[in-house]
Amino acid sequence: MSVDVMLVSGFIILALIYIISKGPTIAYAWNKIMFTTDVSSIISATRDWKKSRPNFDGVSIQKICDITDLSDSICGTSGDGKSTNAFGGDWRVSVNASKGLFDITATLPNDTDRIDDIADTMASSTRSGCIEAAGCATIKTSANSVTMTF
């Protein structure tokens, strides 16, 4: 009986070690899902904010948070989108050079090495519907941010 208990204990320990080793990968995948969900919510709220305005001139995350029912998990307690995205960064919404479009910028201070992957993930949802971020006119990256045009 003790051999059986040792075998079961061994399998449980190996399973726990495997799960713990995959923790960062699972956490990143979850954060990426939350990030894309938040972007979708911001897009919807920004379009709600526009209503019958002729364009997106004057749009900001603060105005969207004040006027629409955008989630407090995105707006934050101050309604400014600071430190609320899944990667610990800020949300910013601004009018694009073409005032009929708007930009969502997300800073990623804790995951700067994954900006290219996040940009590739978001490229297809931007205005141009690009396959990848490289060469896409509606998604731009910097050292710690991704800017998407919708």
Coordinates of N, CA and C in Angstrom, one line a residue:
M1 N 0.8 -1.2 0.0 CA 0.0 0.0 0.0 C 0.9 1.3 0.0
S2 N 2.0 1.2 0.7 CA 2.8 2.4 0.7 C 3.5 2.7 -0.6
V3 N 3.7 1.7 -1.5 CA 4.2 1.9 -2.8 C 3.2 2.7 -3.7
D4 N 1.9 2.3 -3.5 CA 0.8 2.9 -4.2 C 0.7 4.4 -3.8
V5 N 0.8 4.7 -2.6 CA 0.7 6.0 -2.1 C 1.9 6.8 -2.6
M6 N 3.1 6.2 -2.6 CA 4.3 6.9 -3.1 C 4.1 7.2 -4.6
L7 N 3.6 6.3 -5.4 CA 3.4 6.5 -6.8 C 2.4 7.7 -7.1
V8 N 1.3 7.6 -6.4 CA 0.3 8.7 -6.5 C 0.9 10.0 -6.1
S9 N 1.6 10.0 -5.0 CA 2.2 11.3 -4.5 C 3.2 11.8 -5.5
G10 N 3.9 10.9 -6.1 CA 4.9 11.3 -7.2 C 4.2 11.9 -8.4
F11 N 3.1 11.3 -8.8 CA 2.4 11.8 -10.0 C 1.8 13.2 -9.6
I12 N 1.3 13.4 -8.4 CA 0.7 14.7 -8.0 C 1.8 15.7 -8.0
I13 N 3.0 15.4 -7.4 CA 4.1 16.3 -7.4 C 4.5 16.7 -8.8
L14 N 4.7 15.7 -9.7 CA 5.1 16.0 -11.0 C 4.0 16.9 -11.7
A15 N 2.7 16.6 -11.5 CA 1.7 17.5 -12.1 C 1.8 18.9 -11.6
L16 N 2.0 19.1 -10.3 CA 2.1 20.4 -9.7 C 3.3 21.2 -10.3
I17 N 4.4 20.5 -10.4 CA 5.7 21.1 -11.0 C 5.4 21.5 -12.4
Y18 N 4.7 20.7 -13.2 CA 4.4 21.1 -14.6 C 3.5 22.3 -14.6
I19 N 2.4 22.3 -13.8 CA 1.5 23.4 -13.7 C 2.2 24.7 -13.3
I20 N 3.0 24.6 -12.3 CA 3.8 25.8 -11.9 C 4.7 26.3 -12.9
S21 N 5.3 25.4 -13.7 CA 6.3 25.8 -14.7 C 5.5 26.5 -15.9
K22 N 4.3 26.2 -16.1 CA 3.5 26.8 -17.2 C 2.8 28.1 -16.7
G23 N 2.9 28.4 -15.4 CA 2.2 29.6 -14.9 C 2.4 30.9 -15.6
P24 N 3.6 31.3 -15.9 CA 3.8 32.5 -16.7 C 3.2 32.5 -18.1
T25 N 3.2 31.4 -18.8 CA 2.6 31.2 -20.1 C 1.1 31.3 -20.0
I26 N 0.5 30.7 -19.0 CA -0.9 30.8 -18.8 C -1.3 32.2 -18.4
A27 N -0.6 32.8 -17.5 CA -0.9 34.2 -17.1 C -0.8 35.2 -18.3
Y28 N 0.2 35.0 -19.2 CA 0.3 35.9 -20.4 C -0.9 35.6 -21.3
A29 N -1.3 34.4 -21.5 CA -2.4 34.1 -22.4 C -3.7 34.7 -21.8
W30 N -3.9 34.6 -20.5 CA -5.1 35.2 -19.9 C -5.0 36.8 -20.1
N31 N -3.9 37.4 -19.8 CA -3.7 38.8 -20.0 C -4.0 39.3 -21.4
K32 N -3.6 38.5 -22.4 CA -3.8 38.8 -23.8 C -5.3 38.7 -24.1
I33 N -6.0 37.8 -23.5 CA -7.5 37.6 -23.7 C -8.2 38.9 -23.1
M34 N -7.8 39.2 -21.9 CA -8.4 40.4 -21.2 C -8.1 41.7 -22.0
F35 N -6.9 41.8 -22.5 CA -6.5 42.9 -23.3 C -7.4 43.1 -24.5
T36 N -7.6 42.0 -25.3 CA -8.4 42.1 -26.5 C -9.9 42.4 -26.1
T37 N -10.3 41.8 -25.0 CA -11.7 42.1 -24.6 C -11.9 43.6 -24.2
D38 N -10.9 44.1 -23.5 CA -10.9 45.5 -23.1 C -10.9 46.5 -24.4
V39 N -10.1 46.1 -25.3 CA -10.0 46.9 -26.6 C -11.4 46.9 -27.2
S40 N -12.0 45.8 -27.3 CA -13.4 45.7 -27.9 C -14.4 46.6 -27.1
S41 N -14.3 46.6 -25.8 CA -15.2 47.4 -25.0 C -14.9 48.9 -25.2
I42 N -13.6 49.3 -25.4 CA -13.3 50.7 -25.6 C -13.8 51.1 -27.0
I43 N -13.6 50.3 -28.0 CA -14.1 50.6 -29.3 C -15.6 50.9 -29.3
S44 N -16.3 50.0 -28.7 CA -17.8 50.1 -28.6 C -18.2 51.4 -27.8
A45 N -17.5 51.7 -26.7 CA -17.8 52.9 -25.9 C -17.5 54.1 -26.7
T46 N -16.4 54.1 -27.4 CA -15.9 55.3 -28.2 C -16.9 55.6 -29.3
R47 N -17.4 54.5 -30.0 CA -18.5 54.7 -31.0 C -19.8 55.2 -30.4
D48 N -20.1 54.8 -29.2 CA -21.2 55.3 -28.4 C -21.1 56.8 -28.1
W49 N -19.9 57.1 -27.7 CA -19.6 58.5 -27.4 C -19.8 59.4 -28.6
K50 N -19.4 59.0 -29.8 CA -19.5 59.8 -31.0 C -20.9 60.1 -31.3
K51 N -21.8 59.2 -31.1 CA -23.3 59.4 -31.4 C -23.4 60.1 -32.7
S52 N -24.0 61.3 -32.7 CA -24.3 62.1 -33.9 C -23.2 63.1 -34.2
R53 N -22.1 63.1 -33.5 CA -21.0 64.0 -33.8 C -20.5 63.7 -35.2
P54 N -20.0 64.7 -35.9 CA -19.5 64.4 -37.2 C -18.2 63.6 -37.3
N55 N -17.4 63.6 -36.2 CA -16.2 62.9 -36.1 C -15.8 62.6 -34.7
F56 N -14.6 62.2 -34.5 CA -14.1 61.8 -33.2 C -13.2 62.9 -32.5
D57 N -13.3 64.1 -33.1 CA -12.5 65.2 -32.6 C -12.9 65.5 -31.1
G58 N -11.9 65.5 -30.2 CA -12.1 65.8 -28.8 C -12.3 64.5 -28.0
V59 N -12.2 63.4 -28.6 CA -12.4 62.1 -27.8 C -11.2 61.9 -26.9
S60 N -11.5 61.4 -25.7 CA -10.5 61.0 -24.7 C -11.0 59.9 -23.9
I61 N -10.2 59.1 -23.2 CA -10.6 58.1 -22.3 C -11.5 58.7 -21.2
Q62 N -11.1 59.9 -20.7 CA -11.8 60.5 -19.6 C -13.3 60.8 -20.1
K63 N -13.4 61.3 -21.3 CA -14.8 61.6 -21.8 C -15.6 60.4 -21.9
I64 N -15.0 59.3 -22.5 CA -15.7 58.1 -22.7 C -16.1 57.5 -21.3
C65 N -15.2 57.6 -20.3 CA -15.5 57.0 -19.0 C -16.6 57.8 -18.4
D66 N -16.7 59.1 -18.6 CA -17.7 60.0 -18.0 C -19.1 59.8 -18.6
I67 N -19.1 59.6 -19.9 CA -20.4 59.6 -20.7 C -21.0 58.3 -20.9
T68 N -20.1 57.3 -21.1 CA -20.6 55.9 -21.5 C -20.6 55.0 -20.2
D69 N -21.0 53.8 -20.4 CA -21.0 52.8 -19.3 C -19.8 51.9 -19.4
L70 N -18.7 52.5 -19.9 CA -17.4 51.7 -19.9 C -17.1 51.2 -18.5
S71 N -16.6 50.0 -18.4 CA -16.3 49.4 -17.1 C -15.3 50.1 -16.3
D72 N -15.5 50.1 -15.0 CA -14.6 50.7 -14.0 C -13.2 50.0 -14.1
S73 N -13.2 48.7 -14.5 CA -12.0 48.0 -14.6 C -11.1 48.6 -15.7
I74 N -11.7 49.3 -16.6 CA -10.9 49.9 -17.7 C -10.7 51.4 -17.3
C75 N -11.7 52.1 -16.8 CA -11.6 53.5 -16.5 C -10.7 53.7 -15.3
G76 N -10.8 52.8 -14.3 CA -10.1 53.0 -13.0 C -10.9 53.9 -12.1
T77 N -10.5 54.1 -10.9 CA -11.2 54.8 -9.9 C -11.2 56.3 -10.3
S78 N -10.2 56.8 -11.0 CA -10.2 58.2 -11.4 C -10.8 58.5 -12.7
G79 N -11.2 57.4 -13.4 CA -11.9 57.6 -14.7 C -10.9 58.1 -15.8
D80 N -9.6 57.7 -15.6 CA -8.6 58.2 -16.6 C -7.8 57.0 -17.3
G81 N -8.2 55.8 -17.0 CA -7.6 54.6 -17.7 C -6.2 54.4 -17.3
K82 N -5.7 55.0 -16.2 CA -4.3 54.8 -15.8 C -4.1 53.5 -15.1
S83 N -3.1 52.7 -15.5 CA -2.7 51.4 -14.8 C -3.8 50.4 -14.8
T84 N -4.7 50.4 -15.8 CA -5.8 49.5 -15.7 C -5.8 48.4 -16.8
N85 N -4.9 48.4 -17.8 CA -4.9 47.3 -18.7 C -4.3 46.1 -18.2
A86 N -4.5 45.0 -18.8 CA -4.1 43.7 -18.3 C -2.6 43.5 -18.1
F87 N -1.9 44.4 -18.7 CA -0.4 44.3 -18.6 C 0.1 45.4 -17.6
G88 N -0.8 46.1 -16.9 CA -0.3 47.0 -15.9 C -0.1 48.4 -16.4
G89 N -0.5 48.6 -17.7 CA -0.3 50.0 -18.3 C -1.6 50.8 -18.4
D90 N -1.5 51.9 -19.1 CA -2.6 52.8 -19.3 C -3.3 52.6 -20.6
W91 N -4.5 53.1 -20.6 CA -5.3 53.2 -21.8 C -5.4 54.7 -22.2
R92 N -5.3 55.0 -23.5 CA -5.5 56.4 -24.0 C -6.3 56.3 -25.3
V93 N -7.3 57.2 -25.4 CA -8.0 57.2 -26.7 C -7.9 58.7 -27.2
S94 N -7.6 58.8 -28.5 CA -7.4 60.1 -29.1 C -7.9 60.1 -30.5
V95 N -8.2 61.3 -31.1 CA -8.6 61.4 -32.5 C -7.4 61.1 -33.3
N96 N -7.7 60.4 -34.5 CA -6.6 60.1 -35.4 C -6.4 61.4 -36.3
A97 N -5.3 61.4 -37.1 CA -5.1 62.5 -38.0 C -6.3 62.7 -39.0
S98 N -6.9 61.5 -39.3 CA -8.2 61.5 -40.1 C -9.3 61.5 -39.0
K99 N -9.9 62.7 -38.8 CA -10.8 62.8 -37.7 C -12.0 61.9 -37.6
G100 N -12.2 61.2 -38.7 CA -13.3 60.1 -38.7 C -12.8 58.8 -38.1
L101 N -11.6 58.8 -37.7 CA -11.0 57.6 -37.0 C -10.5 58.0 -35.7
F102 N -10.3 57.0 -34.8 CA -9.7 57.2 -33.5 C -8.6 56.2 -33.2
D103 N -7.8 56.5 -32.3 CA -6.6 55.7 -31.9 C -6.8 55.2 -30.5
I104 N -6.5 54.0 -30.2 CA -6.4 53.5 -28.8 C -4.9 53.1 -28.6
T105 N -4.4 53.8 -27.6 CA -3.0 53.5 -27.2 C -3.0 52.8 -25.9
A106 N -2.2 51.7 -25.8 CA -2.1 50.9 -24.6 C -0.6 50.9 -24.3
T107 N -0.2 51.3 -23.0 CA 1.2 51.1 -22.6 C 1.3 49.8 -22.0
L108 N 2.5 49.2 -22.1 CA 2.8 47.9 -21.5 C 4.1 47.9 -20.8
P109 N 4.1 48.5 -19.6 CA 5.4 48.7 -19.0 C 6.0 47.4 -18.4
N110 N 5.2 46.4 -18.2 CA 5.7 45.2 -17.6 C 6.0 44.1 -18.6
D111 N 5.6 44.3 -19.8 CA 5.8 43.2 -20.9 C 6.3 43.8 -22.1
T112 N 7.3 44.6 -22.1 CA 7.9 45.3 -23.3 C 8.4 44.3 -24.3
D113 N 8.8 43.1 -23.8 CA 9.4 42.1 -24.7 C 8.3 41.4 -25.5
R114 N 7.0 41.6 -25.2 CA 5.9 41.0 -25.9 C 5.1 41.9 -26.7
I115 N 5.6 43.2 -26.9 CA 4.8 44.2 -27.7 C 4.5 43.7 -29.1
D116 N 5.5 43.1 -29.8 CA 5.3 42.6 -31.1 C 4.2 41.6 -31.2
D117 N 4.2 40.6 -30.3 CA 3.2 39.6 -30.3 C 1.8 40.2 -30.0
I118 N 1.7 41.2 -29.1 CA 0.4 41.8 -28.9 C 0.0 42.6 -30.1
A119 N 0.9 43.3 -30.7 CA 0.6 44.0 -32.0 C 0.1 43.1 -33.1
D120 N 0.8 42.0 -33.2 CA 0.3 41.0 -34.2 C -1.1 40.5 -33.9
T121 N -1.4 40.3 -32.6 CA -2.7 39.8 -32.2 C -3.7 40.8 -32.5
M122 N -3.5 42.1 -32.3 CA -4.5 43.1 -32.5 C -4.5 43.6 -34.0
A123 N -3.6 43.3 -34.8 CA -3.5 43.9 -36.2 C -4.8 43.6 -37.0
S124 N -5.4 42.4 -36.8 CA -6.5 42.1 -37.6 C -7.8 42.8 -37.2
S125 N -7.8 43.3 -36.0 CA -9.0 44.1 -35.5 C -8.9 45.6 -35.8
T126 N -7.8 46.1 -36.3 CA -7.7 47.5 -36.6 C -8.4 47.8 -37.9
R127 N -8.4 49.1 -38.2 CA -9.2 49.6 -39.4 C -8.8 48.9 -40.7
S128 N -7.5 48.6 -40.9 CA -7.1 48.0 -42.1 C -7.2 46.5 -42.1
G129 N -7.5 45.9 -41.0 CA -7.6 44.4 -40.9 C -6.4 43.7 -41.4
C130 N -5.3 44.1 -40.9 CA -4.0 43.5 -41.4 C -3.8 42.1 -40.8
I131 N -3.0 41.3 -41.5 CA -2.7 40.0 -41.1 C -1.6 40.0 -40.0
E132 N -0.7 41.0 -40.1 CA 0.3 41.1 -39.0 C 0.6 42.6 -38.9
A133 N 1.3 42.9 -37.8 CA 1.6 44.3 -37.5 C 2.7 44.9 -38.4
A134 N 3.6 44.1 -38.9 CA 4.6 44.6 -39.8 C 4.0 45.1 -41.1
G135 N 4.2 46.4 -41.4 CA 3.7 46.9 -42.6 C 2.3 47.4 -42.6
C136 N 1.7 47.3 -41.4 CA 0.3 47.7 -41.2 C 0.2 49.1 -40.9
A137 N -0.5 49.9 -41.6 CA -0.6 51.4 -41.4 C -1.5 51.7 -40.2
T138 N -2.3 50.8 -39.7 CA -3.2 51.1 -38.6 C -2.8 50.5 -37.3
I139 N -1.6 50.1 -37.2 CA -1.1 49.7 -35.8 C 0.4 50.1 -35.8
K140 N 0.8 50.7 -34.7 CA 2.1 51.2 -34.5 C 2.6 50.7 -33.1
T141 N 3.9 50.5 -33.0 CA 4.5 50.1 -31.7 C 5.6 51.1 -31.3
S142 N 5.8 51.2 -30.1 CA 7.0 51.9 -29.6 C 7.7 51.0 -28.6
A143 N 8.6 51.5 -27.8 CA 9.3 50.7 -26.9 C 8.4 50.1 -25.8
N144 N 7.3 50.8 -25.5 CA 6.5 50.3 -24.4 C 5.0 50.5 -24.7
S145 N 4.6 50.6 -26.0 CA 3.2 50.8 -26.2 C 2.8 50.3 -27.6
V146 N 1.5 50.1 -27.7 CA 0.8 49.7 -29.0 C -0.3 50.7 -29.3
T147 N -0.3 51.3 -30.5 CA -1.3 52.2 -30.9 C -2.1 51.6 -32.1
M148 N -3.4 51.5 -31.9 CA -4.3 50.9 -32.9 C -5.3 51.9 -33.4
T149 N -5.5 51.9 -34.7 CA -6.5 52.8 -35.3 C -7.7 52.1 -35.7
F150 N -8.9 52.7 -35.3 CA -10.2 52.2 -35.7 C -11.0 53.2 -36.3

